[in-house]
PDB file of C-alpha atoms in Angstrom:
ATOM      1  CA  MET P   8     -19.436  -3.744  47.109  1.00 42.00           C
ATOM      2  CA  ALA P   9     -17.931  -0.239  47.187  1.00 47.00           C
ATOM      3  CA  ARG P  10     -21.391   1.314  46.939  1.00 54.00           C
ATOM      4  CA  MET P  11     -22.433  -0.552  50.097  1.00 58.00           C
ATOM      5  CA  SER P  12     -20.171   1.603  52.254  1.00 65.00           C
ATOM      6  CA  GLU P  13     -21.360   4.946  50.813  1.00 89.00           C
ATOM      7  CA  PRO P  14     -24.214   5.356  53.354  1.00 93.00           C
ATOM      8  CA  LEU P  15     -21.661   4.795  56.124  1.00 95.00           C
ATOM      9  CA  VAL P  16     -19.571   7.667  54.737  1.00 94.00           C
ATOM     10  CA  VAL P  17     -22.575   9.973  54.319  1.00 94.00           C
ATOM     11  CA  GLY P  18     -23.768   9.126  57.855  1.00 94.00           C
ATOM     12  CA  ARG P  19     -20.239   9.820  59.197  1.00 95.00           C
ATOM     13  CA  VAL P  20     -19.990   6.308  60.647  1.00 96.00           C
ATOM     14  CA  ILE P  21     -16.794   5.991  58.624  1.00 95.00           C
ATOM     15  CA  GLY P  22     -14.791   8.754  60.224  1.00 94.00           C
ATOM     16  CA  ASP P  23     -16.487   8.983  63.633  1.00 95.00           C
ATOM     17  CA  VAL P  24     -16.505   5.251  64.465  1.00 96.00           C
ATOM     18  CA  LEU P  25     -14.638   3.309  61.770  1.00 96.00           C
ATOM     19  CA  ASP P  26     -11.891   3.659  59.226  1.00 94.00           C
ATOM     20  CA  ALA P  27     -12.766   3.027  55.588  1.00 93.00           C
ATOM     21  CA  PHE P  28     -13.239  -0.659  54.786  1.00 94.00           C
ATOM     22  CA  MET P  29     -14.675  -2.886  52.089  1.00 93.00           C
ATOM     23  CA  PRO P  30     -17.708  -4.919  53.254  1.00 93.00           C
ATOM     24  CA  SER P  31     -17.165  -8.610  52.524  1.00 93.00           C
ATOM     25  CA  ILE P  32     -19.890 -10.373  54.576  1.00 93.00           C
ATOM     26  CA  LYS P  33     -23.672  -9.896  54.446  1.00 93.00           C
ATOM     27  CA  MET P  34     -25.109  -9.037  57.852  1.00 95.00           C
ATOM     28  CA  THR P  35     -28.860  -8.662  58.372  1.00 96.00           C
ATOM     29  CA  ILE P  36     -30.190  -7.067  61.555  1.00 97.00           C
ATOM     30  CA  THR P  37     -33.897  -7.270  62.346  1.00 97.00           C
ATOM     31  CA  TYR P  38     -35.948  -5.932  65.260  1.00 97.00           C
ATOM     32  CA  ASN P  39     -39.153  -8.007  65.208  1.00 92.00           C
ATOM     33  CA  THR P  40     -40.056  -7.513  61.534  1.00 91.00           C
ATOM     34  CA  LYS P  41     -38.165  -4.256  60.930  1.00 95.00           C
ATOM     35  CA  GLN P  42     -34.850  -4.681  59.138  1.00 96.00           C
ATOM     36  CA  VAL P  43     -32.128  -2.163  59.979  1.00 97.00           C
ATOM     37  CA  CYS P  44     -31.129  -0.139  56.913  1.00 96.00           C
ATOM     38  CA  ASN P  45     -28.391   2.499  56.880  1.00 96.00           C
ATOM     39  CA  GLY P  46     -29.722   5.866  57.977  1.00 95.00           C
ATOM     40  CA  HIS P  47     -33.341   4.805  58.473  1.00 96.00           C
ATOM     41  CA  GLU P  48     -35.112   5.853  61.643  1.00 96.00           C
ATOM     42  CA  LEU P  49     -36.410   3.356  64.168  1.00 96.00           C
ATOM     43  CA  TYR P  50     -38.436   4.361  67.196  1.00 94.00           C
ATOM     44  CA  PRO P  51     -36.865   3.527  70.576  1.00 94.00           C
ATOM     45  CA  SER P  52     -40.053   1.620  71.458  1.00 94.00           C
ATOM     46  CA  THR P  53     -39.336  -0.814  68.588  1.00 94.00           C
ATOM     47  CA  VAL P  54     -35.747  -1.600  69.657  1.00 96.00           C
ATOM     48  CA  THR P  55     -36.324  -2.643  73.277  1.00 95.00           C
ATOM     49  CA  ILE P  56     -35.309  -6.270  72.766  1.00 95.00           C
ATOM     50  CA  LYS P  57     -32.130  -7.672  71.229  1.00 95.00           C
ATOM     51  CA  PRO P  58     -32.296  -7.760  67.452  1.00 97.00           C
ATOM     52  CA  ARG P  59     -31.807 -10.875  65.367  1.00 96.00           C
ATOM     53  CA  VAL P  60     -28.374 -10.648  63.725  1.00 95.00           C
ATOM     54  CA  GLU P  61     -27.794 -13.024  60.811  1.00 93.00           C
ATOM     55  CA  ILE P  62     -24.408 -13.512  59.178  1.00 92.00           C
ATOM     56  CA  GLN P  63     -24.245 -14.838  55.639  1.00 88.00           C
ATOM     57  CA  GLY P  64     -20.768 -15.613  54.433  1.00 77.00           C
ATOM     58  CA  GLY P  65     -17.793 -17.298  55.906  1.00 73.00           C
ATOM     59  CA  ASP P  66     -18.253 -20.836  57.201  1.00 78.00           C
ATOM     60  CA  MET P  67     -18.711 -22.659  60.499  1.00 76.00           C
ATOM     61  CA  ARG P  68     -14.935 -22.448  61.115  1.00 84.00           C
ATOM     62  CA  SER P  69     -15.036 -18.617  60.925  1.00 90.00           C
ATOM     63  CA  PHE P  70     -15.861 -16.647  64.061  1.00 93.00           C
ATOM     64  CA  PHE P  71     -17.099 -13.079  64.297  1.00 94.00           C
ATOM     65  CA  THR P  72     -17.463 -10.317  66.886  1.00 96.00           C
ATOM     66  CA  LEU P  73     -20.418  -7.922  66.835  1.00 97.00           C
ATOM     67  CA  VAL P  74     -20.159  -4.481  68.463  1.00 98.00           C
ATOM     68  CA  MET P  75     -23.046  -1.997  68.842  1.00 98.00           C
ATOM     69  CA  THR P  76     -22.318   1.599  69.868  1.00 98.00           C
ATOM     70  CA  ASP P  77     -23.889   5.057  69.953  1.00 98.00           C
ATOM     71  CA  PRO P  78     -21.314   7.672  68.877  1.00 97.00           C
ATOM     72  CA  ASP P  79     -23.647  10.581  69.723  1.00 97.00           C
ATOM     73  CA  VAL P  80     -23.815  10.500  73.554  1.00 94.00           C
ATOM     74  CA  PRO P  81     -25.064  12.596  75.242  1.00 93.00           C
ATOM     75  CA  GLY P  82     -26.106  14.559  72.133  1.00 92.00           C
ATOM     76  CA  PRO P  83     -24.972  14.797  68.515  1.00 94.00           C
ATOM     77  CA  SER P  84     -23.867  18.441  68.813  1.00 93.00           C
ATOM     78  CA  ASP P  85     -21.470  17.647  71.700  1.00 92.00           C
ATOM     79  CA  PRO P  86     -20.797  13.883  71.885  1.00 93.00           C
ATOM     80  CA  TYR P  87     -18.172  14.103  74.642  1.00 91.00           C
ATOM     81  CA  LEU P  88     -18.962  10.561  75.898  1.00 89.00           C
ATOM     82  CA  ARG P  89     -18.362   9.097  72.433  1.00 90.00           C
ATOM     83  CA  GLU P  90     -18.799   6.137  71.962  1.00 95.00           C
ATOM     84  CA  HIS P  91     -21.373   4.566  74.273  1.00 96.00           C
ATOM     85  CA  LEU P  92     -21.233   0.766  74.168  1.00 97.00           C
ATOM     86  CA  HIS P  93     -24.583  -1.006  73.804  1.00 97.00           C
ATOM     87  CA  TRP P  94     -23.702  -4.624  73.031  1.00 97.00           C
ATOM     88  CA  VAL P  95     -20.813  -7.028  72.330  1.00 96.00           C
ATOM     89  CA  VAL P  96     -21.179 -10.620  71.138  1.00 96.00           C
ATOM     90  CA  THR P  97     -18.084 -12.703  70.307  1.00 95.00           C
ATOM     91  CA  ASP P  98     -17.415 -16.147  68.856  1.00 93.00           C
ATOM     92  CA  ILE P  99     -20.382 -16.031  66.457  1.00 93.00           C
ATOM     93  CA  PRO P 100     -19.912 -18.879  63.950  1.00 91.00           C
ATOM     94  CA  GLY P 101     -20.187 -17.870  60.293  1.00 87.00           C
ATOM     95  CA  THR P 102     -23.509 -18.650  58.539  1.00 84.00           C
ATOM     96  CA  THR P 103     -25.414 -18.418  61.859  1.00 85.00           C
ATOM     97  CA  ASP P 104     -26.816 -15.629  64.018  1.00 86.00           C
ATOM     98  CA  ALA P 105     -25.699 -13.825  67.169  1.00 88.00           C
ATOM     99  CA  THR P 106     -27.627 -16.204  69.448  1.00 86.00           C
ATOM    100  CA  PHE P 107     -24.898 -18.780  68.735  1.00 91.00           C
ATOM    101  CA  GLY P 108     -22.207 -16.394  70.017  1.00 93.00           C
ATOM    102  CA  ARG P 109     -20.971 -15.458  73.478  1.00 94.00           C
ATOM    103  CA  GLU P 110     -22.576 -12.255  74.816  1.00 95.00           C
ATOM    104  CA  VAL P 111     -19.791 -10.482  76.739  1.00 94.00           C
ATOM    105  CA  VAL P 112     -21.624  -7.147  77.153  1.00 95.00           C
ATOM    106  CA  SER P 113     -25.397  -7.430  77.547  1.00 96.00           C
ATOM    107  CA  TYR P 114     -27.733  -5.580  75.198  1.00 97.00           C
ATOM    108  CA  GLU P 115     -28.643  -2.089  76.424  1.00 96.00           C
ATOM    109  CA  ILE P 116     -31.786  -0.452  75.078  1.00 95.00           C
ATOM    110  CA  PRO P 117     -31.160   2.706  73.021  1.00 96.00           C
ATOM    111  CA  ARG P 118     -32.414   5.761  74.950  1.00 93.00           C
ATOM    112  CA  PRO P 119     -31.598   8.919  72.989  1.00 95.00           C
ATOM    113  CA  ASN P 120     -32.263  12.053  75.057  1.00 90.00           C
ATOM    114  CA  ILE P 121     -31.175  14.953  72.857  1.00 92.00           C
ATOM    115  CA  GLY P 122     -31.237  15.030  69.073  1.00 94.00           C
ATOM    116  CA  ILE P 123     -30.952  12.219  66.540  1.00 96.00           C
ATOM    117  CA  HIS P 124     -28.546   9.454  67.537  1.00 97.00           C
ATOM    118  CA  ARG P 125     -26.836   6.872  65.319  1.00 98.00           C
ATOM    119  CA  TYR P 126     -26.736   3.287  66.534  1.00 98.00           C
ATOM    120  CA  VAL P 127     -23.943   1.429  64.780  1.00 98.00           C
ATOM    121  CA  PHE P 128     -23.527  -2.338  64.409  1.00 98.00           C
ATOM    122  CA  VAL P 129     -20.028  -3.445  63.365  1.00 98.00           C
ATOM    123  CA  LEU P 130     -18.981  -6.991  62.525  1.00 97.00           C
ATOM    124  CA  PHE P 131     -15.347  -8.107  62.744  1.00 96.00           C
ATOM    125  CA  LYS P 132     -13.861 -11.435  61.711  1.00 94.00           C
ATOM    126  CA  GLN P 133     -11.836 -13.046  64.513  1.00 94.00           C
ATOM    127  CA  LYS P 134      -8.498 -14.763  63.927  1.00 91.00           C
ATOM    128  CA  ARG P 135      -9.624 -17.692  66.092  1.00 89.00           C
ATOM    129  CA  ARG P 136     -12.261 -18.642  68.656  1.00 87.00           C
ATOM    130  CA  GLN P 137     -12.136 -17.184  72.200  1.00 85.00           C
ATOM    131  CA  SER P 138      -9.594 -14.572  71.247  1.00 83.00           C
ATOM    132  CA  VAL P 139     -11.601 -11.463  72.227  1.00 90.00           C
ATOM    133  CA  ASN P 140     -11.284  -9.919  75.688  1.00 88.00           C
ATOM    134  CA  VAL P 141     -14.168  -8.360  77.556  1.00 84.00           C
ATOM    135  CA  PRO P 142     -14.119  -4.550  77.192  1.00 83.00           C
ATOM    136  CA  PRO P 143     -13.793  -2.280  80.257  1.00 78.00           C
ATOM    137  CA  SER P 144     -16.771  -2.112  82.623  1.00 80.00           C
ATOM    138  CA  SER P 145     -17.723   1.466  81.674  1.00 88.00           C
ATOM    139  CA  ARG P 146     -19.887   1.729  78.599  1.00 94.00           C
ATOM    140  CA  ASP P 147     -18.937   5.392  78.024  1.00 92.00           C
ATOM    141  CA  HIS P 148     -15.792   6.515  76.163  1.00 93.00           C
ATOM    142  CA  PHE P 149     -15.668   3.194  74.324  1.00 95.00           C
ATOM    143  CA  SER P 150     -13.677   3.123  71.080  1.00 95.00           C
ATOM    144  CA  THR P 151     -14.547   0.573  68.421  1.00 96.00           C
ATOM    145  CA  ARG P 152     -11.171   1.213  66.759  1.00 96.00           C
ATOM    146  CA  SER P 153      -9.228   0.636  70.008  1.00 94.00           C
ATOM    147  CA  PHE P 154     -11.281  -2.441  70.864  1.00 95.00           C
ATOM    148  CA  ALA P 155     -10.485  -3.927  67.441  1.00 96.00           C
ATOM    149  CA  ALA P 156      -6.769  -3.132  67.800  1.00 95.00           C
ATOM    150  CA  GLU P 157      -6.544  -4.527  71.366  1.00 94.00           C
ATOM    151  CA  ASN P 158      -8.163  -7.784  70.232  1.00 95.00           C
ATOM    152  CA  ASP P 159      -6.172  -8.188  67.014  1.00 94.00           C
ATOM    153  CA  LEU P 160      -9.275  -7.762  64.841  1.00 94.00           C
ATOM    154  CA  ASP P 161      -8.779  -6.554  61.288  1.00 86.00           C
ATOM    155  CA  LEU P 162     -10.942  -3.982  59.544  1.00 91.00           C
ATOM    156  CA  PRO P 163     -14.688  -4.655  59.797  1.00 96.00           C
ATOM    157  CA  VAL P 164     -16.324  -7.055  57.365  1.00 96.00           C
ATOM    158  CA  ALA P 165     -19.800  -5.465  57.690  1.00 96.00           C
ATOM    159  CA  ALA P 166     -21.507  -2.497  59.338  1.00 97.00           C
ATOM    160  CA  VAL P 167     -24.963  -0.953  59.406  1.00 97.00           C
ATOM    161  CA  TYR P 168     -26.568   1.828  61.435  1.00 98.00           C
ATOM    162  CA  PHE P 169     -29.961   3.286  62.212  1.00 98.00           C
ATOM    163  CA  ASN P 170     -31.075   6.622  63.610  1.00 97.00           C
ATOM    164  CA  ALA P 171     -33.322   7.149  66.619  1.00 97.00           C
ATOM    165  CA  GLN P 172     -34.532  10.113  68.623  1.00 95.00           C
ATOM    166  CA  ARG P 173     -36.506  10.546  71.807  1.00 92.00           C
ATOM    167  CA  GLU P 174     -40.105   9.513  71.429  1.00 87.00           C
ATOM    168  CA  THR P 175     -42.901  11.710  72.630  1.00 75.00           C
ATOM    169  CA  ALA P 176     -46.013  10.106  74.077  1.00 62.00           C
ATOM    170  CA  ALA P 177     -47.922  11.056  70.911  1.00 56.00           C
ATOM    171  CA  ARG P 178     -45.424   9.199  68.688  1.00 54.00           C
ATOM    172  CA  ARG P 179     -45.730   5.983  70.741  1.00 52.00           C
ATOM    173  CA  ARG P 180     -49.468   5.671  70.067  1.00 49.00           C
TER     174      ARG P 180
END
Protein backbone atom coordinates (compact mmCIF):
# COMPACT_ATOMS: atom_id res chain seq x y z
CA MET A 1 0.00 0.00 0.00
CA ALA A 2 2.90 2.41 0.58
CA ARG A 3 3.55 2.62 -3.16
CA MET A 4 -0.03 3.80 -3.69
CA SER A 5 0.70 7.14 -2.04
CA GLU A 6 3.90 7.85 -4.03
CA PRO A 7 2.06 9.64 -6.88
CA LEU A 8 0.41 11.86 -4.27
CA VAL A 9 3.87 12.83 -2.96
CA VAL A 10 5.28 13.44 -6.45
CA GLY A 11 2.20 15.51 -7.38
CA ARG A 12 2.59 17.52 -4.14
CA VAL A 13 -0.92 16.57 -3.01
CA ILE A 14 0.72 15.29 0.16
CA GLY A 15 2.22 18.52 1.41
CA ASP A 16 -0.07 21.06 -0.28
CA VAL A 17 -3.41 19.46 0.64
CA LEU A 18 -2.84 16.46 2.92
CA ASP A 19 -0.45 15.11 5.49
CA ALA A 20 1.17 11.75 4.79
CA PHE A 21 -1.22 8.82 5.25
CA MET A 22 -1.51 5.15 4.41
CA PRO A 23 -4.37 4.37 1.98
CA SER A 24 -6.61 1.65 3.43
CA ILE A 25 -9.76 1.77 1.24
CA LYS A 26 -10.06 1.38 -2.54
CA MET A 27 -11.82 4.34 -4.14
CA THR A 28 -12.60 4.40 -7.86
CA ILE A 29 -13.63 7.65 -9.54
CA THR A 30 -15.01 7.57 -13.08
CA TYR A 31 -16.22 10.35 -15.39
CA ASN A 32 -18.39 8.56 -17.97
CA THR A 33 -15.90 5.85 -18.98
CA LYS A 34 -12.69 7.63 -17.97
CA GLN A 35 -11.24 6.48 -14.66
CA VAL A 36 -9.32 9.07 -12.65
CA CYS A 37 -5.68 8.05 -12.20
CA ASN A 38 -3.12 10.04 -10.20
CA GLY A 39 -1.52 12.72 -12.33
CA HIS A 40 -3.34 11.91 -15.57
CA GLU A 41 -4.87 14.75 -17.54
CA LEU A 42 -8.59 15.03 -18.16
CA TYR A 43 -10.12 17.69 -20.37
CA PRO A 44 -12.54 20.07 -18.63
CA SER A 45 -15.16 19.12 -21.24
CA THR A 46 -15.08 15.52 -19.94
CA VAL A 47 -15.63 16.43 -16.27
CA THR A 48 -18.79 18.55 -16.56
CA ILE A 49 -21.02 16.12 -14.67
CA LYS A 50 -20.50 14.56 -11.24
CA PRO A 51 -18.24 11.52 -11.39
CA ARG A 52 -19.21 8.09 -10.14
CA VAL A 53 -17.34 7.46 -6.88
CA GLU A 54 -17.21 3.84 -5.73
CA ILE A 55 -15.89 2.79 -2.34
CA GLN A 56 -14.66 -0.76 -1.86
CA GLY A 57 -13.81 -1.63 1.70
CA GLY A 58 -15.42 -1.04 5.00
CA ASP A 59 -18.99 -2.23 5.45
CA MET A 60 -22.52 -0.82 5.47
CA ARG A 61 -22.00 0.37 9.07
CA SER A 62 -19.00 2.51 8.02
CA PHE A 63 -19.62 6.03 6.74
CA PHE A 64 -17.31 8.18 4.64
CA THR A 65 -16.90 11.81 3.61
CA LEU A 66 -15.64 12.77 0.15
CA VAL A 67 -13.99 16.15 -0.46
CA MET A 68 -12.92 17.51 -3.87
CA THR A 69 -10.69 20.59 -4.06
CA ASP A 70 -8.44 22.50 -6.45
CA PRO A 71 -5.28 23.63 -4.61
CA ASP A 72 -4.06 25.69 -7.60
CA VAL A 73 -6.54 28.62 -7.73
CA PRO A 74 -6.25 31.01 -9.46
CA GLY A 75 -3.03 29.60 -10.97
CA PRO A 76 -0.38 27.09 -9.94
CA SER A 77 2.41 29.69 -9.78
CA ASP A 78 0.49 31.84 -7.25
CA PRO A 79 -2.34 29.81 -5.66
CA TYR A 80 -3.38 32.51 -3.16
CA LEU A 81 -7.00 31.23 -3.04
CA ARG A 82 -5.83 27.73 -2.10
CA GLU A 83 -7.86 25.51 -1.79
CA HIS A 84 -11.00 25.97 -3.88
CA LEU A 85 -13.79 23.62 -2.79
CA HIS A 86 -15.56 21.75 -5.59
CA TRP A 87 -17.65 19.10 -3.84
CA VAL A 88 -18.46 17.54 -0.44
CA VAL A 89 -20.51 14.39 0.10
CA THR A 90 -20.96 12.96 3.61
CA ASP A 91 -22.53 9.85 5.12
CA ILE A 92 -21.54 7.58 2.21
CA PRO A 93 -22.04 3.98 3.37
CA GLY A 94 -19.05 1.68 2.84
CA THR A 95 -19.21 -0.67 -0.18
CA THR A 96 -21.48 1.77 -2.08
CA ASP A 97 -20.98 4.93 -4.13
CA ALA A 98 -21.36 8.65 -3.49
CA THR A 99 -24.96 8.71 -4.75
CA PHE A 100 -25.93 7.01 -1.47
CA GLY A 101 -24.39 9.87 0.54
CA ARG A 102 -25.59 13.33 1.52
CA GLU A 103 -24.31 16.06 -0.84
CA VAL A 104 -23.62 19.07 1.42
CA VAL A 105 -21.71 21.12 -1.19
CA SER A 106 -22.92 20.68 -4.77
CA TYR A 107 -20.51 19.60 -7.50
CA GLU A 108 -18.81 22.52 -9.25
CA ILE A 109 -17.36 21.98 -12.70
CA PRO A 110 -13.56 22.37 -12.89
CA ARG A 111 -12.70 25.53 -14.87
CA PRO A 112 -8.92 26.02 -14.87
CA ASN A 113 -7.97 29.43 -16.29
CA ILE A 114 -4.19 29.63 -15.97
CA GLY A 115 -1.79 26.70 -16.06
CA ILE A 116 -2.28 23.07 -15.09
CA HIS A 117 -4.52 22.55 -12.07
CA ARG A 118 -4.76 19.52 -9.77
CA TYR A 119 -8.21 18.32 -8.77
CA VAL A 120 -7.97 16.26 -5.61
CA PHE A 121 -10.51 13.76 -4.26
CA VAL A 122 -10.01 12.81 -0.60
CA LEU A 123 -11.97 10.18 1.29
CA PHE A 124 -12.23 10.23 5.09
CA LYS A 125 -13.81 7.64 7.36
CA GLN A 126 -16.38 9.18 9.73
CA LYS A 127 -16.66 8.19 13.39
CA ARG A 128 -20.44 7.95 13.04
CA ARG A 129 -23.28 8.98 10.73
CA GLN A 130 -24.36 12.65 10.50
CA SER A 131 -21.28 13.87 12.30
CA VAL A 132 -19.94 16.20 9.59
CA ASN A 133 -20.86 19.89 9.52
CA VAL A 134 -21.41 21.85 6.34
CA PRO A 135 -18.29 23.87 5.43
CA PRO A 136 -18.41 27.69 5.19
CA SER A 137 -20.35 29.19 2.27
CA SER A 138 -17.23 30.46 0.45
CA ARG A 139 -15.55 27.87 -1.72
CA ASP A 140 -12.23 29.78 -1.72
CA HIS A 141 -9.60 29.49 1.04
CA PHE A 142 -10.94 26.06 1.99
CA SER A 143 -8.59 23.79 3.92
CA THR A 144 -9.03 20.03 3.71
CA ARG A 145 -6.85 19.64 6.82
CA SER A 146 -8.92 22.13 8.85
CA PHE A 147 -12.19 20.63 7.64
CA ALA A 148 -11.03 17.18 8.77
CA ALA A 149 -9.92 18.51 12.17
CA GLU A 150 -13.15 20.49 12.74
CA ASN A 151 -15.23 17.39 11.99
CA ASP A 152 -13.14 14.93 14.01
CA LEU A 153 -12.08 13.01 10.89
CA ASP A 154 -8.85 11.04 11.06
CA LEU A 155 -6.25 10.89 8.32
CA PRO A 156 -7.65 10.11 4.86
CA VAL A 157 -8.28 6.51 3.87
CA ALA A 158 -7.96 7.19 0.11
CA ALA A 159 -7.08 10.00 -2.28
CA VAL A 160 -6.63 10.46 -6.02
CA TYR A 161 -6.11 13.48 -8.26
CA PHE A 162 -6.16 14.44 -11.91
CA ASN A 163 -4.72 17.38 -13.82
CA ALA A 164 -6.64 19.71 -16.12
CA GLN A 165 -5.88 22.88 -18.02
CA ARG A 166 -7.92 25.33 -20.03
CA GLU A 167 -9.18 23.85 -23.26
CA THR A 168 -8.82 25.69 -26.51
CA ALA A 169 -11.55 25.38 -29.12
CA ALA A 170 -9.23 23.18 -31.22
CA ARG A 171 -8.76 20.70 -28.34
CA ARG A 172 -12.54 20.32 -27.83
CA ARG A 173 -13.09 19.03 -31.37
